[in-house]
Tab-separated table of C-alpha atoms in Angstrom:
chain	number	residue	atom	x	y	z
A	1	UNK	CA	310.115	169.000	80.812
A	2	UNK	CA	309.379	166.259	83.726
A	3	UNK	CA	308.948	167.678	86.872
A	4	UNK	CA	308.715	166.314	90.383
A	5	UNK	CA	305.049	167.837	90.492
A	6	UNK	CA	303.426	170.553	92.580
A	7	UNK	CA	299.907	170.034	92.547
A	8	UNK	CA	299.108	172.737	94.671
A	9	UNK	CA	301.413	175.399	92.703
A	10	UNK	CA	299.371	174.110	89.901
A	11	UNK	CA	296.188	175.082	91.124
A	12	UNK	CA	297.316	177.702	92.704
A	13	UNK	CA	297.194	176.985	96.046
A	14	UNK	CA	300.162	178.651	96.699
A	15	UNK	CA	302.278	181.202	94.653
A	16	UNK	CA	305.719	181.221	93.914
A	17	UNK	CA	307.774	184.681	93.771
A	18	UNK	CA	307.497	184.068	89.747
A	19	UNK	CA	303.810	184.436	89.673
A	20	UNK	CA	301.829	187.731	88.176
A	21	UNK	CA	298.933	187.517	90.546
A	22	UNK	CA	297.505	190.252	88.486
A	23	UNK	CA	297.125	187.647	85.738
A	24	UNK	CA	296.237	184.395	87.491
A	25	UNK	CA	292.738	185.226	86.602
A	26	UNK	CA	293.621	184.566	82.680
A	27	UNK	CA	295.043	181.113	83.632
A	28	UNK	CA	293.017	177.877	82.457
A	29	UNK	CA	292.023	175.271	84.946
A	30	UNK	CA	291.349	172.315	82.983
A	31	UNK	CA	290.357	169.665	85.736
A	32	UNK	CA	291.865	169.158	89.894
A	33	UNK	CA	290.678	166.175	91.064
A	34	UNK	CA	291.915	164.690	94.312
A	35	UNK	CA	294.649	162.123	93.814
A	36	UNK	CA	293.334	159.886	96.278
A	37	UNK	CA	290.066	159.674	94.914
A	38	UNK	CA	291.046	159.227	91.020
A	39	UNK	CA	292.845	156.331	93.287
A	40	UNK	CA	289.554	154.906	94.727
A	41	UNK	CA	287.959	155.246	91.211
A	42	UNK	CA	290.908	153.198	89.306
A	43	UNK	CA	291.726	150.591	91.478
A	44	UNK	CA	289.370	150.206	94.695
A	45	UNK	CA	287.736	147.046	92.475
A	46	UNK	CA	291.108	145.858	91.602
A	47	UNK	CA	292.615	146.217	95.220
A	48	UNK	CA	288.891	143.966	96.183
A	49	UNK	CA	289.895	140.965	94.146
A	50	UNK	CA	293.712	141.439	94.888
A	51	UNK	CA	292.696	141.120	98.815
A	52	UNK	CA	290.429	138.562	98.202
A	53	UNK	CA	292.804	136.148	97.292
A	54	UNK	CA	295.349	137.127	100.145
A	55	UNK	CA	294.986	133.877	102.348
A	56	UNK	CA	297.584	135.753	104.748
A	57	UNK	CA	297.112	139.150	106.520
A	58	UNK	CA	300.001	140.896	106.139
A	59	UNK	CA	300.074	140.420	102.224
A	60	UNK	CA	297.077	142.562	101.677
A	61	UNK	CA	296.581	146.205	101.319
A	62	UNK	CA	295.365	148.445	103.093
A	63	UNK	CA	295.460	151.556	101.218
A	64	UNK	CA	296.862	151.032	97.682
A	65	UNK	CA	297.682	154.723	97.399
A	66	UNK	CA	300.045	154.785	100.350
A	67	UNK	CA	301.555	151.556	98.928
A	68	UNK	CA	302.789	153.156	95.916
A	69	UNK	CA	303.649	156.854	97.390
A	70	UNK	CA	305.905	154.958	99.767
A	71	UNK	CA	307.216	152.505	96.505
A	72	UNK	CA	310.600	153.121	95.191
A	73	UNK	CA	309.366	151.134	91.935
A	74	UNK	CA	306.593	153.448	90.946
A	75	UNK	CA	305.513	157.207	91.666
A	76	UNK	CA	301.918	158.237	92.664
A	77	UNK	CA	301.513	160.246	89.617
A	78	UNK	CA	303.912	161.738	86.608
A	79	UNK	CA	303.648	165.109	85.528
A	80	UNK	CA	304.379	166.723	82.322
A	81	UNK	CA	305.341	170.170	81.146
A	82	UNK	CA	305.180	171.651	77.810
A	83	UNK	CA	305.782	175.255	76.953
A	84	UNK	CA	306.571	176.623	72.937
A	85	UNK	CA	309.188	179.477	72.506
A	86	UNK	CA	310.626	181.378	75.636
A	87	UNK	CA	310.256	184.773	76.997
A	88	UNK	CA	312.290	186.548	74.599
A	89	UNK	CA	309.681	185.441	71.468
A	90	UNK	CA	306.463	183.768	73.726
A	91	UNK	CA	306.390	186.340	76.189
A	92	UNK	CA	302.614	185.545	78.308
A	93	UNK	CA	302.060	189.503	77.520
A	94	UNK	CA	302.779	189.188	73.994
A	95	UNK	CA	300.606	188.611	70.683
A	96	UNK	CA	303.149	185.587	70.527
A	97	UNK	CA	302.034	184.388	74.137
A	98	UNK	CA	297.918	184.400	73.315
A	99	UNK	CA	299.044	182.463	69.970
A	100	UNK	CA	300.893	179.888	71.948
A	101	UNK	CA	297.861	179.769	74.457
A	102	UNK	CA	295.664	178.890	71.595
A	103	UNK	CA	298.320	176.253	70.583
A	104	UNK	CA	298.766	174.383	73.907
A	105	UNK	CA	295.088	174.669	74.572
A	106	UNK	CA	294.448	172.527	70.904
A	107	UNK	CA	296.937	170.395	72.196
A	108	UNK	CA	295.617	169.459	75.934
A	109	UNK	CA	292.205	168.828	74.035
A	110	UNK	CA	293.611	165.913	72.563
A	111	UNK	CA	296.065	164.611	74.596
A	112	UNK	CA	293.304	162.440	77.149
A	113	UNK	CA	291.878	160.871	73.793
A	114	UNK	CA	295.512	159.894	72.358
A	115	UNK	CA	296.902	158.676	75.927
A	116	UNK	CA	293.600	156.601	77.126
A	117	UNK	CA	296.213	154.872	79.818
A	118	UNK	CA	297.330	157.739	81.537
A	119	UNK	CA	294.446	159.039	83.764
A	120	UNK	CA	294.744	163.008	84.094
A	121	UNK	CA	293.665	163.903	87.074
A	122	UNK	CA	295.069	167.644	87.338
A	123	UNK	CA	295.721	170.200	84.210
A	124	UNK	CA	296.796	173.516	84.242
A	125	UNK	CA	297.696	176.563	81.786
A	126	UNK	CA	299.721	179.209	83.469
A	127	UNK	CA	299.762	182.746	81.579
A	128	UNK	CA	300.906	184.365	84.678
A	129	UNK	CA	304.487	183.400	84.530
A	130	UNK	CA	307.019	184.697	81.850
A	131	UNK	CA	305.706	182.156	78.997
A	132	UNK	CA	302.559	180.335	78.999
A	133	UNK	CA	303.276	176.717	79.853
A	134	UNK	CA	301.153	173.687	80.675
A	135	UNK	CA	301.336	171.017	83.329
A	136	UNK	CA	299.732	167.961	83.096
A	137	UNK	CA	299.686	165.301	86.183
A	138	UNK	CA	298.745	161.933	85.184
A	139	UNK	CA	298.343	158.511	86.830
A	140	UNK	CA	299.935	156.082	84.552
A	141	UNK	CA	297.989	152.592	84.807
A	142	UNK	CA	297.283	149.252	82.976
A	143	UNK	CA	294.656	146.567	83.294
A	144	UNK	CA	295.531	142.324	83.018
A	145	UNK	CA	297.994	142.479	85.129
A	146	UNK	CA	299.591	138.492	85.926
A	147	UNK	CA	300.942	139.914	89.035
A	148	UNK	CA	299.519	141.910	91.886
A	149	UNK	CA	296.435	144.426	91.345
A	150	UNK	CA	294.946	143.101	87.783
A	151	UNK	CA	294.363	147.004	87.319
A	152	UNK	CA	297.467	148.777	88.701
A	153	UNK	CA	299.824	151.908	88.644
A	154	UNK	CA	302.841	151.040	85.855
A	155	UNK	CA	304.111	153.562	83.422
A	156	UNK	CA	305.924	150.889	81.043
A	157	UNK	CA	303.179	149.218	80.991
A	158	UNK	CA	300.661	151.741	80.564
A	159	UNK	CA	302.875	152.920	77.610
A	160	UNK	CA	303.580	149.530	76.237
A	161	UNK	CA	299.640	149.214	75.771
A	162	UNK	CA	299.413	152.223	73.993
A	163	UNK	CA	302.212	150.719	71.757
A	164	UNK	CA	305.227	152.108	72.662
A	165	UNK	CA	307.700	149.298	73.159
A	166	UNK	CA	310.755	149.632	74.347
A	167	UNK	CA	314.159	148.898	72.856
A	168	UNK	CA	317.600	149.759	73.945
A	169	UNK	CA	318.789	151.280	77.116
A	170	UNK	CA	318.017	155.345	75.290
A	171	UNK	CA	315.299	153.883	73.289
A	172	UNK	CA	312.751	153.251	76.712
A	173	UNK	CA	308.780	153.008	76.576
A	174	UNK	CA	309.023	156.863	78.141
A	175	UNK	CA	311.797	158.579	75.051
A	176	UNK	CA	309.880	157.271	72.397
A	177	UNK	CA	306.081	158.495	74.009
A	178	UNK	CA	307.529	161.915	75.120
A	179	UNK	CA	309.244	162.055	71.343
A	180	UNK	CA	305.453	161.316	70.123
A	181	UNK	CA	303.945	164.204	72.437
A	182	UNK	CA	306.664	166.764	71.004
A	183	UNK	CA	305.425	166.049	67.565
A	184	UNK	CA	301.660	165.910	68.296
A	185	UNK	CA	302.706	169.595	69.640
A	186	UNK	CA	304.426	170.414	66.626
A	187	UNK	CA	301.638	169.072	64.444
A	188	UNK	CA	299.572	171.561	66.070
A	189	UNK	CA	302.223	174.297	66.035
A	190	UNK	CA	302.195	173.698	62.334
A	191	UNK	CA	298.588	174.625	61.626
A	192	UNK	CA	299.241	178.038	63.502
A	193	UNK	CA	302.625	178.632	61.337
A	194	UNK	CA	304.923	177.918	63.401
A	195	UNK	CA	307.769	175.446	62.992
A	196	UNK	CA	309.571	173.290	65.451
A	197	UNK	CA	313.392	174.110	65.752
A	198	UNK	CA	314.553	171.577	67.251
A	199	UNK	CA	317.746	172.230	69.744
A	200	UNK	CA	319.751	169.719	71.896
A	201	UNK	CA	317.777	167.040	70.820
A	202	UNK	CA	319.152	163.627	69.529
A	203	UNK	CA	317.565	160.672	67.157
A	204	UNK	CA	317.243	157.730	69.680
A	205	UNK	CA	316.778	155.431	66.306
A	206	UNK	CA	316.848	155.717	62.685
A	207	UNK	CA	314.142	154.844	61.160
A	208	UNK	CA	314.000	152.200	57.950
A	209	UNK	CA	314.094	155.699	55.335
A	210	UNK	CA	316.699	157.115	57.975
A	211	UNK	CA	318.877	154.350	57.877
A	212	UNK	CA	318.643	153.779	54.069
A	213	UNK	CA	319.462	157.375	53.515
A	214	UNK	CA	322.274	157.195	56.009
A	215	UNK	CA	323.763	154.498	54.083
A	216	UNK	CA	323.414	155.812	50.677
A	217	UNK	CA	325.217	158.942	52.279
A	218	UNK	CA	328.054	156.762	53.317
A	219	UNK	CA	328.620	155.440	49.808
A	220	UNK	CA	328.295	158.830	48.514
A	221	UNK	CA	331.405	159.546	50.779
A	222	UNK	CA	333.273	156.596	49.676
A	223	UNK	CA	332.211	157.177	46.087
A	224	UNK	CA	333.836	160.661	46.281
A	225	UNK	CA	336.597	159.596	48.035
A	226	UNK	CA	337.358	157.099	45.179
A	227	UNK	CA	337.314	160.012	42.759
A	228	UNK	CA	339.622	162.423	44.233
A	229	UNK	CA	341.776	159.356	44.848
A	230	UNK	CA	341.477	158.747	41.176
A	231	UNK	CA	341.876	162.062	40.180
A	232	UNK	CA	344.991	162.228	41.983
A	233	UNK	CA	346.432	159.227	40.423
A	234	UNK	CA	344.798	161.181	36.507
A	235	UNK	CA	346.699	164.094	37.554
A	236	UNK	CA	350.289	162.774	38.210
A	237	UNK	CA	349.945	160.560	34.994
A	238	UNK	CA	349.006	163.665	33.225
A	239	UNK	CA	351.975	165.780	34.699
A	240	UNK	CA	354.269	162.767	33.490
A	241	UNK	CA	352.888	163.118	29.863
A	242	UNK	CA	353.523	166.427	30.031
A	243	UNK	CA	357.237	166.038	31.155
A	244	UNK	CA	357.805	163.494	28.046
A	245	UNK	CA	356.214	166.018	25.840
A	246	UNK	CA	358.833	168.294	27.338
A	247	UNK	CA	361.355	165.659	26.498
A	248	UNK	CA	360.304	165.187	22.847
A	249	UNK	CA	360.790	169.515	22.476
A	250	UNK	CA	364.276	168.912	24.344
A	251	UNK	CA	364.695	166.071	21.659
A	252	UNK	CA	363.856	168.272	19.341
A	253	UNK	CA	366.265	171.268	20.330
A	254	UNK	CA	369.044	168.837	20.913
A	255	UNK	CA	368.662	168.144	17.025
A	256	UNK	CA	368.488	171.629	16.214
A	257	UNK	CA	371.733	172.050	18.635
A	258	UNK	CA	373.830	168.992	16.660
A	259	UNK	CA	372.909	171.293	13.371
A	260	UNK	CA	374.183	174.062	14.244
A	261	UNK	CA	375.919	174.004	18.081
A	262	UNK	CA	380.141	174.677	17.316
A	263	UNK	CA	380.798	171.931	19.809
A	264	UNK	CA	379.115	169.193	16.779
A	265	UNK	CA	380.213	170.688	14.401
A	266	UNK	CA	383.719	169.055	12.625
A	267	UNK	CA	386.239	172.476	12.300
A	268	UNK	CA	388.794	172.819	9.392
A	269	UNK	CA	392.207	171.821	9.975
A	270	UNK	CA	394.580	173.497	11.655
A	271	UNK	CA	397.731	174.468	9.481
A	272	UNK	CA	400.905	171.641	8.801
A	273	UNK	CA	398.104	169.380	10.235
A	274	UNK	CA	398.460	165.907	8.366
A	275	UNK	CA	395.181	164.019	7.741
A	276	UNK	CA	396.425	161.296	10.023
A	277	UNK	CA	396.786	163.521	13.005
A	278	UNK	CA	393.568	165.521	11.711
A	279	UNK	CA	391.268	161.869	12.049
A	280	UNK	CA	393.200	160.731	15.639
A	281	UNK	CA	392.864	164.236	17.214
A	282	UNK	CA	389.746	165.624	16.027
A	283	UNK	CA	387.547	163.402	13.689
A	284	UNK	CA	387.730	160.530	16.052
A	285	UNK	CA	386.938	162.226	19.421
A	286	UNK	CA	384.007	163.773	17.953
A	287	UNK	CA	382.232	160.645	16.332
A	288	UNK	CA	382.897	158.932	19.474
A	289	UNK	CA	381.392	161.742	21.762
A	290	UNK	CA	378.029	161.917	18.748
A	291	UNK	CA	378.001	158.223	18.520
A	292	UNK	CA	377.528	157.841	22.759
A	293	UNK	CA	375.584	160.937	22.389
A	294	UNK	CA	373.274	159.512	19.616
A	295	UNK	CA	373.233	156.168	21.698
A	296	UNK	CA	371.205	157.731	25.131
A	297	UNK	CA	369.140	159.357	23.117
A	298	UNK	CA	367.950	156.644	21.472
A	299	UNK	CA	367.436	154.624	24.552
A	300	UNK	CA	365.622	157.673	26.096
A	301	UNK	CA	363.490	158.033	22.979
A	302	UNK	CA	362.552	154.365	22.946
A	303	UNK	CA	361.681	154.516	26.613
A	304	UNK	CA	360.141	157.570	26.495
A	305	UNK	CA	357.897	156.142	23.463
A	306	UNK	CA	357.144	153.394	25.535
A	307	UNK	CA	355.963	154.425	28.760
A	308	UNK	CA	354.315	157.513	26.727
A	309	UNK	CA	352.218	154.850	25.336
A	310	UNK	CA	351.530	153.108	28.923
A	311	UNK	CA	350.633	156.357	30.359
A	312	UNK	CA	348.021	156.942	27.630
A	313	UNK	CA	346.457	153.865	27.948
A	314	UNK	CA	346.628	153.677	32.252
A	315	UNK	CA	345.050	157.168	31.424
A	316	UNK	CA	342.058	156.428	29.498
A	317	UNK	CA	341.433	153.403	31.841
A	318	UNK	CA	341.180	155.724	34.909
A	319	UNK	CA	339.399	157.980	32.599
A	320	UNK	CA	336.459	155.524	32.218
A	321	UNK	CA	336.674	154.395	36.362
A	322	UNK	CA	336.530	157.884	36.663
A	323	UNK	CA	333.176	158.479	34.587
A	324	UNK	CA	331.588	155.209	35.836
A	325	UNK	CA	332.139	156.323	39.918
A	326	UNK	CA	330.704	159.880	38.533
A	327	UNK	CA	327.607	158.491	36.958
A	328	UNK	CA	327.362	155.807	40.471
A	329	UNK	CA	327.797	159.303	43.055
A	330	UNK	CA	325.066	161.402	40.319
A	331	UNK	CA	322.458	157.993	40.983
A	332	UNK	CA	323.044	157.418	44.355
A	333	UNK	CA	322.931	161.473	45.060
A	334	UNK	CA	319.150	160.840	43.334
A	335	UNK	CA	318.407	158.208	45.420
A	336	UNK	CA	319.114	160.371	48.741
A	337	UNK	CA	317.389	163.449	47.387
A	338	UNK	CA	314.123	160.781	46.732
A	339	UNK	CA	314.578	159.186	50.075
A	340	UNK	CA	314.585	163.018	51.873
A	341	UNK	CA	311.419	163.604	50.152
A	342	UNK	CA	310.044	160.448	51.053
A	343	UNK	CA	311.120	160.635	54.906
A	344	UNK	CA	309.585	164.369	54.868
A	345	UNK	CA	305.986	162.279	53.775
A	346	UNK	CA	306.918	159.332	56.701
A	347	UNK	CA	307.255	161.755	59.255
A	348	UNK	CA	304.740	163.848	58.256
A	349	UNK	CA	302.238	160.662	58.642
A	350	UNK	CA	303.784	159.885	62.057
A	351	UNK	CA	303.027	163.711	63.128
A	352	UNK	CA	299.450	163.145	61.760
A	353	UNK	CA	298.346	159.923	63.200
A	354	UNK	CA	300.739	159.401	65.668
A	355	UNK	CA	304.262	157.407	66.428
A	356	UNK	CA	301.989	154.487	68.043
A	357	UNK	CA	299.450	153.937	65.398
A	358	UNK	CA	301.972	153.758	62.199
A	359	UNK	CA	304.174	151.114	64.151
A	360	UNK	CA	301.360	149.193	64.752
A	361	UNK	CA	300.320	149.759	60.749
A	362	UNK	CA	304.336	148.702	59.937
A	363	UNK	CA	303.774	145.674	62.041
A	364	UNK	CA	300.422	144.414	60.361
A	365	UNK	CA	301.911	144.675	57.156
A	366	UNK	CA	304.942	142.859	57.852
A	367	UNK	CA	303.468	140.410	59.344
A	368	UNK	CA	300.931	139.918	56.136
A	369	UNK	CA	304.088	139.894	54.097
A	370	UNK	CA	305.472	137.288	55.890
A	371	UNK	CA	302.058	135.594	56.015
A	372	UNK	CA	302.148	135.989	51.967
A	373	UNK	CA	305.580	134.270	51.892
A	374	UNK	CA	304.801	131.764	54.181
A	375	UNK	CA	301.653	130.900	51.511
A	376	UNK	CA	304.041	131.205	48.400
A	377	UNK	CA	306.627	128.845	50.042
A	378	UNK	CA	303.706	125.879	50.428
A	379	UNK	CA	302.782	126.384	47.194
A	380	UNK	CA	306.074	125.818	45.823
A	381	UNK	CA	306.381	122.975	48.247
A	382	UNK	CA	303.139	121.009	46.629
């Protein structure tokens, strides 16, 4: 969370109806400065030279604090809140709750070192509430500035030096350091057992393993989409064979039924019957009905042959397509797997050392690589 900020419910100035009073006494006050001095400290110097320079009166400052309180650019100070599990499994009162103080007390320990822009000035861990949570006010600040106070309140800028730089609108300075905090938190959660589920939370970018893996997901799709499609196409042919094999048994009864069916078969003749009325009446009509009969069948039998043998061989073609997109899916399917395991190691790093310090390891080594082609490409030149 990023609240507002309550200094004084922090420190407990005041109580809210949600507060165990009975158990403020287990809280942890880390450090409560006043604002307005951590002000003085940071930027009185700063606000000296800024002033100096003024040549007109009403463009210096009088109190650089008030300046920025009453600023709809920047806020005084930012707080953040962090708090593992909820009531039903981090209850304060719990064995759960003293394991999660333990946690977020490893965690505040290191959070001034890793954030050396963001001046804490008040820290707090409350284990009188329903879960123990922490808060942690911060003045956000960074020194060079070109314009106004040299040293001066910014939180881009204060996150920019500690090399988070922004990208697209959802990819801000502020997403990608308060993604790098969650994970610091989880690295510690980790060494106590405990794994980060992570709900209602959404990749701002894909990383270079992310995106490969994406991709090679994508093909996979299209891969097996190409196969069913295929075996679609395997299937009807194979269904059609199996209708002309069909056709050659029918072939084969329809010779069995010229054999022996009485309809093909050429009777005696009938009594007084002379041969020349025997031939015109019942000789001729039934050549002429095996002759047309003999006739399809032989077309059939040829087409039949023909397409039989065009089936086969569009068969064993999409046969082949068929192996060749299975063994493509099998090697792409290993690639993935390889690339999971090797995003598990990347973001394992990026827990260890943090998001800032392997994009600023990425960057040196692209930038030797494209020192190294840069080198290879004069070479070639001479």
């Amino acid at each position: 969370m990023v609240g507002k900020g309550s200094v004084n419910h922090n420190s407990r100035k005041f109580k809210a109806e949600n507060v165990n009073a009975d158990r403020s006494h287990l809280n942890i006050d880390y450090c409560n400065e006043s604002i307005k001095n951590v002000y003085h400290e940071l930027f009185d110097e700063a606000l000296e030279r800024y002033n100096g320079k003024q040549t007109r009166a009403d463009r210096k400052i009088a109190d650089y604090y008030e300046k920025i309180r009453s600023s709809k650019q920047e806020k005084p100070f930012h707080e953040l809140i962090l708090q593992i599990g909820d009531k039903e499994n981090m209850s304060a009162e719990s064995e759960n709750g003293q394991l999660a103080r333990q946690i977020l007390d490893e965690y505040y320990r290191g959070f001034k070192e890793k954030n050396p822009h963001l001046r804490v000035f008040s820290a707090h861990l409350h284990l009188d509430e329903a879960t123990p949570h922490l808060h942690i006010d911060f003045i956000p600040f960074t020194t060079g500035s070109k314009r106004g106070l040299d040293t001066r309140v910014s939180l881009k800028q204060a996150l920019a030096a500690q090399g988070f730089k922004g990208g697209s609108r959802g990819d801000t300075e502020w997403s990608q350091w308060v993604q790098s905090e969650k994970e610091q938190l989880a690295c510690v959660m980790e060494r106590y057992g405990i794994e980060w589920e992570q709900k209602g939370t959404h990749e701002k970018h894909l990383s270079v393993l992310d995106y490969k893996k994406q991709e090679r997901a994508a093909e996979i799709q299209q891969l097996e989409s190409k196969i069913e499609k295929k075996q679609t196409e395997f299937d009807v042919l194979s269904k059609r064979i199996e209708n002309f094999d069909k056709g050659a048994d029918s072939l084969l009864q329809m010779q069995e039924a010229l054999d022996d069916a009485p309809e093909y078969q050429l009777p005696e003749p009938q009594g007084f019957m002379t041969a020349k009325n025997y031939k015109s009446k019942i000789v001729e009509p039934l050549f002429k009905k095996l002759k047309s009969l003999v006739k399809t069948f032989m077309v059939r039998c040829f087409q039949a042959v023909d397409d039989y043998q065009r089936l086969n061989q569009a068969n064993a073609s999409l046969y082949r397509s068929n192996e060749r997109l299975k063994e493509q899916n099998k090697q792409l399917t290993a690639d993935n797997n390889r690339l999971r395991e090797e995003i598990k190691d990347y973001k394992l790093l990026r827990k260890a050392f943090g998001n800032w310090q392997i994009d600023r390891l990425l960057e040196q080594a692209r930038q030797s690589k494209q020192r190294g082609t840069r080198f290879r490409n004069k070479e070639n030149e001479r």
